[in-house]
PDB file of C-alpha atoms in Angstrom:
ATOM      1  CA  MET A 121      66.950   7.045 -88.632  1.00  0.00           C
ATOM      2  CA  SER A 122      66.144   4.843 -85.887  1.00  0.00           C
ATOM      3  CA  PRO A 123      62.950   2.758 -86.499  1.00  0.00           C
ATOM      4  CA  VAL A 124      59.260   4.499 -84.677  1.00  0.00           C
ATOM      5  CA  ARG A 125      56.987   2.687 -83.158  1.00  0.00           C
ATOM      6  CA  GLY A 126      53.982   3.230 -81.446  1.00  0.00           C
ATOM      7  CA  THR A 127      51.915   0.782 -79.561  1.00  0.00           C
ATOM      8  CA  CYS A 128      48.074   1.345 -79.081  1.00  0.00           C
ATOM      9  CA  THR A 129      46.630  -0.416 -76.053  1.00  0.00           C
ATOM     10  CA  PRO A 130      43.807  -1.285 -74.383  1.00  0.00           C
ATOM     11  CA  ARG A 131      40.446   0.658 -73.611  1.00  0.00           C
ATOM     12  CA  ALA A 132      41.325   3.608 -75.902  1.00  0.00           C
ATOM     13  CA  ARG A 133      43.602   4.887 -72.749  1.00  0.00           C
ATOM     14  CA  SER A 134      46.028   6.282 -75.201  1.00  0.00           C
ATOM     15  CA  PRO A 135      46.168   8.165 -79.090  1.00  0.00           C
ATOM     16  CA  PRO A 136      46.344   5.967 -82.158  1.00  0.00           C
ATOM     17  CA  ALA A 137      49.973   4.037 -82.535  1.00  0.00           C
ATOM     18  CA  GLU A 138      49.968   5.615 -85.234  1.00  0.00           C
ATOM     19  CA  ILE A 139      49.914   9.101 -83.738  1.00  0.00           C
ATOM     20  CA  GLN A 140      52.250   8.184 -81.622  1.00  0.00           C
ATOM     21  CA  ALA A 141      54.784   6.793 -84.209  1.00  0.00           C
ATOM     22  CA  VAL A 142      54.201  10.003 -86.256  1.00  0.00           C
ATOM     23  CA  GLU A 143      54.384  12.406 -83.572  1.00  0.00           C
ATOM     24  CA  ALA A 144      57.960   9.902 -82.270  1.00  0.00           C
ATOM     25  CA  GLY A 145      59.365  10.547 -85.900  1.00  0.00           C
ATOM     26  CA  GLY A 146      59.097  14.126 -86.497  1.00  0.00           C
ATOM     27  CA  GLY A 147      60.145  15.370 -89.597  1.00  0.00           C
ATOM     28  CA  HIS A 148      61.571  12.279 -90.153  1.00  0.00           C
ATOM     29  CA  CYS A 149      58.387  11.009 -91.745  1.00  0.00           C
ATOM     30  CA  ARG A 150      58.067  12.847 -94.624  1.00  0.00           C
ATOM     31  CA  GLY A 151      58.548  10.679 -97.460  1.00  0.00           C
ATOM     32  CA  ALA A 152      59.289   7.147 -95.083  1.00  0.00           C
ATOM     33  CA  THR A 153      57.147   4.278 -95.275  1.00  0.00           C
ATOM     34  CA  THR A 154      55.583   3.024 -92.280  1.00  0.00           C
ATOM     35  CA  HIS A 155      54.638  -0.560 -91.708  1.00  0.00           C
ATOM     36  CA  LEU A 156      51.636  -0.909 -90.009  1.00  0.00           C
ATOM     37  CA  ASN A 157      50.694  -5.262 -88.167  1.00  0.00           C
ATOM     38  CA  MET A 158      46.890  -4.078 -89.073  1.00  0.00           C
ATOM     39  CA  GLU A 159      44.701  -1.406 -91.041  1.00  0.00           C
ATOM     40  CA  PRO A 160      43.512   1.285 -89.008  1.00  0.00           C
ATOM     41  CA  GLY A 161      40.101   1.096 -87.556  1.00  0.00           C
ATOM     42  CA  ASP A 162      37.441   3.651 -88.556  1.00  0.00           C
ATOM     43  CA  CYS A 163      35.473   3.863 -85.674  1.00  0.00           C
ATOM     44  CA  HIS A 164      32.422   5.866 -84.898  1.00  0.00           C
ATOM     45  CA  GLY A 165      33.633   7.613 -88.190  1.00  0.00           C
ATOM     46  CA  ASP A 166      36.768   9.007 -86.484  1.00  0.00           C
ATOM     47  CA  HIS A 167      39.955   8.850 -89.287  1.00  0.00           C
ATOM     48  CA  THR A 168      42.277  10.428 -86.632  1.00  0.00           C
ATOM     49  CA  ALA A 169      44.636   7.587 -87.528  1.00  0.00           C
ATOM     50  CA  VAL A 170      44.432   7.790 -91.378  1.00  0.00           C
ATOM     51  CA  SER A 171      44.839  11.937 -90.939  1.00  0.00           C
ATOM     52  CA  ALA A 172      47.635  11.191 -88.996  1.00  0.00           C
ATOM     53  CA  LEU A 173      49.891   9.397 -91.664  1.00  0.00           C
ATOM     54  CA  VAL A 174      48.526  11.660 -94.560  1.00  0.00           C
ATOM     55  CA  GLN A 175      49.498  15.346 -92.769  1.00  0.00           C
ATOM     56  CA  ALA A 176      53.052  13.662 -91.736  1.00  0.00           C
ATOM     57  CA  ALA A 177      53.703  12.940 -94.994  1.00  0.00           C
ATOM     58  CA  ILE A 178      53.795   9.101 -95.306  1.00  0.00           C
ATOM     59  CA  GLN A 179      54.680   7.821 -98.577  1.00  0.00           C
ATOM     60  CA  ARG A 180      54.370   4.816 -97.865  1.00  0.00           C
ATOM     61  CA  VAL A 181      52.294   2.058 -96.078  1.00  0.00           C
ATOM     62  CA  VAL A 182      52.299  -1.556 -95.686  1.00  0.00           C
ATOM     63  CA  VAL A 183      49.419  -3.614 -93.912  1.00  0.00           C
ATOM     64  CA  GLY A 184      49.973  -6.737 -92.341  1.00  0.00           C
ATOM     65  CA  ILE A 185      45.998  -7.388 -92.125  1.00  0.00           C
ATOM     66  CA  ARG A 186      43.208  -6.099 -93.311  1.00  0.00           C
ATOM     67  CA  HIS A 187      40.716  -5.000 -90.563  1.00  0.00           C
ATOM     68  CA  PRO A 188      38.969  -8.128 -89.758  1.00  0.00           C
ATOM     69  CA  PHE A 189      35.633  -6.742 -88.655  1.00  0.00           C
ATOM     70  CA  GLN A 190      33.813  -6.160 -91.778  1.00  0.00           C
ATOM     71  CA  HIS A 191      32.517  -2.762 -91.301  1.00  0.00           C
ATOM     72  CA  LEU A 192      35.725  -1.674 -90.829  1.00  0.00           C
ATOM     73  CA  ARG A 193      37.100  -3.566 -93.262  1.00  0.00           C
ATOM     74  CA  GLY A 194      38.962  -1.596 -96.456  1.00  0.00           C
ATOM     75  CA  ASN A 195      38.057   1.995 -95.200  1.00  0.00           C
ATOM     76  CA  SER A 196      41.367   2.469 -94.026  1.00  0.00           C
ATOM     77  CA  ILE A 197      43.388   1.386 -97.090  1.00  0.00           C
ATOM     78  CA  ARG A 198      40.632   3.145 -99.350  1.00  0.00           C
ATOM     79  CA  ALA A 199      41.025   6.783 -97.771  1.00  0.00           C
ATOM     80  CA  LEU A 200      44.809   6.016 -97.759  1.00  0.00           C
ATOM     81  CA  ARG A 201      44.935   5.660-100.994  1.00  0.00           C
ATOM     82  CA  SER A 202      42.393   8.636-101.674  1.00  0.00           C
ATOM     83  CA  GLN A 203      45.038  11.136-100.466  1.00  0.00           C
ATOM     84  CA  GLY A 204      48.013   9.208-102.552  1.00  0.00           C
ATOM     85  CA  LEU A 205      49.380   7.052-100.734  1.00  0.00           C
ATOM     86  CA  HIS A 206      51.243   3.825-101.597  1.00  0.00           C
ATOM     87  CA  VAL A 207      49.456   0.837 -99.349  1.00  0.00           C
ATOM     88  CA  GLU A 208      50.352  -2.330 -99.628  1.00  0.00           C
ATOM     89  CA  VAL A 209      48.817  -5.356 -97.828  1.00  0.00           C
ATOM     90  CA  LEU A 210      50.656  -8.249 -97.751  1.00  0.00           C
ATOM     91  CA  GLY A 211      50.119 -11.856 -98.985  1.00  0.00           C
ATOM     92  CA  GLU A 212      47.920  -8.858-101.664  1.00  0.00           C
ATOM     93  CA  ASP A 213      50.203  -6.469-103.143  1.00  0.00           C
ATOM     94  CA  VAL A 214      53.451  -8.305-101.937  1.00  0.00           C
ATOM     95  CA  GLN A 215      54.421 -11.974-101.824  1.00  0.00           C
ATOM     96  CA  SER A 216      56.757 -13.794-100.474  1.00  0.00           C
ATOM     97  CA  LYS A 217      57.858 -16.991 -97.518  1.00  0.00           C
ATOM     98  CA  ILE A 218      59.197 -13.970 -95.899  1.00  0.00           C
ATOM     99  CA  VAL A 219      55.924 -11.991 -96.176  1.00  0.00           C
ATOM    100  CA  GLU A 220      54.073 -15.534 -95.060  1.00  0.00           C
ATOM    101  CA  GLU A 221      55.973 -15.221 -91.976  1.00  0.00           C
ATOM    102  CA  ALA A 222      55.488 -11.456 -91.129  1.00  0.00           C
ATOM    103  CA  GLN A 223      51.089 -12.430 -91.574  1.00  0.00           C
ATOM    104  CA  LYS A 224      51.245 -15.196 -88.997  1.00  0.00           C
ATOM    105  CA  SER A 225      53.083 -12.165 -86.519  1.00  0.00           C
ATOM    106  CA  CYS A 226      50.151  -9.728 -87.203  1.00  0.00           C
ATOM    107  CA  LEU A 227      47.726 -12.262 -87.107  1.00  0.00           C
ATOM    108  CA  LEU A 228      48.950 -12.917 -83.940  1.00  0.00           C
ATOM    109  CA  VAL A 229      49.444  -9.916 -81.853  1.00  0.00           C
ATOM    110  CA  ASN A 230      45.904  -9.026 -82.692  1.00  0.00           C
ATOM    111  CA  LEU A 231      45.007 -12.362 -81.932  1.00  0.00           C
ATOM    112  CA  PRO A 232      42.324 -11.404 -79.293  1.00  0.00           C
ATOM    113  CA  LEU A 233      40.575  -9.070 -81.751  1.00  0.00           C
ATOM    114  CA  ILE A 234      39.756 -11.053 -84.893  1.00  0.00           C
ATOM    115  CA  HIS A 235      38.605 -13.694 -82.132  1.00  0.00           C
ATOM    116  CA  ARG A 236      35.963 -11.438 -81.302  1.00  0.00           C
ATOM    117  CA  ALA A 237      35.485 -10.178 -84.686  1.00  0.00           C
ATOM    118  CA  THR A 238      35.128 -13.851 -86.649  1.00  0.00           C
ATOM    119  CA  SER A 239      32.528 -15.423 -82.959  1.00  0.00           C
ATOM    120  CA  ARG A 240      31.543 -11.850 -81.176  1.00  0.00           C
ATOM    121  CA  VAL A 241      32.743 -13.019 -78.038  1.00  0.00           C
ATOM    122  CA  PRO A 242      35.473 -12.014 -75.890  1.00  0.00           C
ATOM    123  CA  PHE A 243      38.884 -13.279 -76.229  1.00  0.00           C
ATOM    124  CA  SER A 244      39.592 -14.773 -72.500  1.00  0.00           C
ATOM    125  CA  VAL A 245      42.494 -16.450 -70.683  1.00  0.00           C
ATOM    126  CA  LEU A 246      42.194 -18.802 -67.970  1.00  0.00           C
ATOM    127  CA  LYS A 247      44.524 -18.011 -65.507  1.00  0.00           C
ATOM    128  CA  TYR A 248      45.301 -20.126 -62.348  1.00  0.00           C
ATOM    129  CA  ALA A 249      48.265 -22.181 -60.990  1.00  0.00           C
ATOM    130  CA  MET A 250      48.286 -25.963 -59.894  1.00  0.00           C
ATOM    131  CA  THR A 251      50.188 -28.552 -58.227  1.00  0.00           C
ATOM    132  CA  LEU A 252      51.283 -31.987 -59.471  1.00  0.00           C
ATOM    133  CA  ASP A 253      48.909 -33.652 -58.335  1.00  0.00           C
ATOM    134  CA  GLY A 254      46.044 -31.402 -59.276  1.00  0.00           C
ATOM    135  CA  LYS A 255      45.410 -28.689 -56.724  1.00  0.00           C
ATOM    136  CA  ILE A 256      44.677 -25.143 -56.360  1.00  0.00           C
ATOM    137  CA  ALA A 257      44.117 -24.467 -52.879  1.00  0.00           C
ATOM    138  CA  ALA A 258      44.297 -26.405 -49.235  1.00  0.00           C
ATOM    139  CA  SER A 259      41.424 -28.418 -48.594  1.00  0.00           C
ATOM    140  CA  SER A 260      40.634 -26.321 -46.382  1.00  0.00           C
ATOM    141  CA  GLY A 261      40.967 -23.165 -48.741  1.00  0.00           C
ATOM    142  CA  HIS A 262      43.706 -21.757 -47.256  1.00  0.00           C
ATOM    143  CA  ALA A 263      45.906 -20.691 -50.467  1.00  0.00           C
ATOM    144  CA  ALA A 264      49.939 -20.392 -50.906  1.00  0.00           C
ATOM    145  CA  TRP A 265      52.358 -19.164 -53.764  1.00  0.00           C
ATOM    146  CA  ILE A 266      52.204 -22.242 -56.283  1.00  0.00           C
ATOM    147  CA  SER A 267      53.627 -19.868 -58.744  1.00  0.00           C
ATOM    148  CA  SER A 268      56.516 -18.802 -59.293  1.00  0.00           C
ATOM    149  CA  LYS A 269      57.827 -15.284 -59.313  1.00  0.00           C
ATOM    150  CA  MET A 270      58.136 -15.562 -63.006  1.00  0.00           C
ATOM    151  CA  SER A 271      55.436 -16.602 -63.539  1.00  0.00           C
ATOM    152  CA  ARG A 272      53.612 -14.475 -61.895  1.00  0.00           C
ATOM    153  CA  HIS A 273      55.615 -10.813 -63.404  1.00  0.00           C
ATOM    154  CA  ARG A 274      53.931 -13.099 -66.857  1.00  0.00           C
ATOM    155  CA  VAL A 275      50.498 -12.334 -65.549  1.00  0.00           C
ATOM    156  CA  PHE A 276      50.922  -9.284 -64.209  1.00  0.00           C
ATOM    157  CA  GLU A 277      52.264  -8.029 -68.275  1.00  0.00           C
ATOM    158  CA  LEU A 278      48.973 -10.526 -69.502  1.00  0.00           C
ATOM    159  CA  TRP A 279      46.960  -8.536 -67.660  1.00  0.00           C
ATOM    160  CA  GLY A 280      47.943  -5.037 -69.179  1.00  0.00           C
ATOM    161  CA  ARG A 281      47.275  -6.299 -71.929  1.00  0.00           C
ATOM    162  CA  SER A 282      43.382  -7.075 -71.075  1.00  0.00           C
ATOM    163  CA  ASP A 283      40.135  -5.031 -70.688  1.00  0.00           C
ATOM    164  CA  ALA A 284      39.772  -6.745 -67.236  1.00  0.00           C
ATOM    165  CA  ILE A 285      40.031  -8.837 -65.123  1.00  0.00           C
ATOM    166  CA  VAL A 286      37.096 -10.908 -63.670  1.00  0.00           C
ATOM    167  CA  VAL A 287      37.065 -13.055 -60.598  1.00  0.00           C
ATOM    168  CA  GLY A 288      34.775 -14.781 -58.316  1.00  0.00           C
ATOM    169  CA  GLY A 289      33.402 -13.116 -54.792  1.00  0.00           C
ATOM    170  CA  ASN A 290      35.229 -15.796 -53.227  1.00  0.00           C
ATOM    171  CA  THR A 291      38.494 -15.067 -54.310  1.00  0.00           C
ATOM    172  CA  ILE A 292      38.301 -11.656 -53.173  1.00  0.00           C
ATOM    173  CA  CYS A 293      37.314 -12.856 -49.590  1.00  0.00           C
ATOM    174  CA  ARG A 294      39.591 -15.405 -49.050  1.00  0.00           C
ATOM    175  CA  ASP A 295      42.849 -14.293 -51.007  1.00  0.00           C
ATOM    176  CA  ASN A 296      41.959 -10.422 -50.718  1.00  0.00           C
ATOM    177  CA  PRO A 297      43.556  -9.939 -54.538  1.00  0.00           C
ATOM    178  CA  LEU A 298      45.263  -5.796 -55.255  1.00  0.00           C
ATOM    179  CA  LEU A 299      43.762  -7.175 -58.873  1.00  0.00           C
ATOM    180  CA  THR A 300      46.543  -4.351 -60.551  1.00  0.00           C
ATOM    181  CA  THR A 301      49.507  -4.959 -62.472  1.00  0.00           C
ATOM    182  CA  ARG A 302      52.211  -4.258 -59.835  1.00  0.00           C
ATOM    183  CA  HIS A 303      53.345  -0.981 -61.652  1.00  0.00           C
ATOM    184  CA  GLY A 304      55.138  -2.196 -64.211  1.00  0.00           C
ATOM    185  CA  GLY A 305      53.976   1.031 -66.129  1.00  0.00           C
ATOM    186  CA  TRP A 306      51.688  -1.717 -68.342  1.00  0.00           C
ATOM    187  CA  HIS A 307      47.514  -0.543 -68.671  1.00  0.00           C
ATOM    188  CA  MET A 308      45.104  -1.389 -65.719  1.00  0.00           C
ATOM    189  CA  PRO A 309      42.521  -3.407 -66.986  1.00  0.00           C
ATOM    190  CA  ILE A 310      38.670  -2.780 -64.625  1.00  0.00           C
ATOM    191  CA  ARG A 311      38.232  -5.217 -62.364  1.00  0.00           C
ATOM    192  CA  ILE A 312      35.126  -7.071 -62.375  1.00  0.00           C
ATOM    193  CA  VAL A 313      33.663  -9.364 -59.389  1.00  0.00           C
ATOM    194  CA  MET A 314      31.396 -11.906 -60.141  1.00  0.00           C
ATOM    195  CA  THR A 315      29.147 -12.548 -57.336  1.00  0.00           C
ATOM    196  CA  GLN A 316      25.030 -13.720 -55.948  1.00  0.00           C
ATOM    197  CA  ILE A 317      25.080 -12.314 -52.575  1.00  0.00           C
ATOM    198  CA  LEU A 318      27.505  -9.008 -52.754  1.00  0.00           C
ATOM    199  CA  ASP A 319      29.722 -10.156 -49.531  1.00  0.00           C
ATOM    200  CA  LEU A 320      32.023  -8.306 -50.498  1.00  0.00           C
ATOM    201  CA  PRO A 321      34.189  -6.701 -47.020  1.00  0.00           C
ATOM    202  CA  VAL A 322      35.027  -3.093 -46.675  1.00  0.00           C
ATOM    203  CA  GLU A 323      38.750  -3.102 -46.320  1.00  0.00           C
ATOM    204  CA  ALA A 324      39.152  -5.619 -49.522  1.00  0.00           C
ATOM    205  CA  ASN A 325      42.365  -4.094 -51.514  1.00  0.00           C
ATOM    206  CA  LEU A 326      39.556  -4.191 -54.526  1.00  0.00           C
ATOM    207  CA  TRP A 327      38.197  -1.289 -53.117  1.00  0.00           C
ATOM    208  CA  ASP A 328      41.748   0.471 -53.343  1.00  0.00           C
ATOM    209  CA  MET A 329      42.637   2.830 -56.293  1.00  0.00           C
ATOM    210  CA  SER A 330      45.796   4.395 -55.938  1.00  0.00           C
ATOM    211  CA  GLU A 331      46.448   1.765 -58.640  1.00  0.00           C
ATOM    212  CA  VAL A 332      44.269   2.970 -61.206  1.00  0.00           C
TER     213      VAL A 332
END
């Protein structure tokens, strides 16, 4: 059987990745090994991820990293072990050069959450396009496409992995952006506008909720 994957999206709009994976795997999960890039979070006493693995009769669980939040760290690992599952944590129970590389990948994919846990501020990405002479728009305020189609697609992909998009009121008034992922099949983040005078035009694309 080919590997079965589950993906957890921002803002909890989809079931936990563990549930997606066991539902896709069906009966093939019995006695199988599952690999998690991070220990499941037990937020608000929600044990759905752990329960899904137990009920699917998973036999072995390999965890990339422990949960970065101290109050959640180790909870799911202990819960799984208490249910008789064999749980291994990379770097603790399993060690090798390949394991070190796998750990790096797990840290990278969970970087935003790790940043939030360690710094207590959201992980933010500044996005802008600039000409070779350091300009992002003409002196008149008029802006044209500086970036390429490929880079804009990359932006939509990045937005699809974000909880929110934040822009200023001037951007809404001058550029009238959609602030959507353009039907890319990605998660749709919250759109946030920072303005002091609330002078946003009523015809702005911002108010179009058809893709939200």
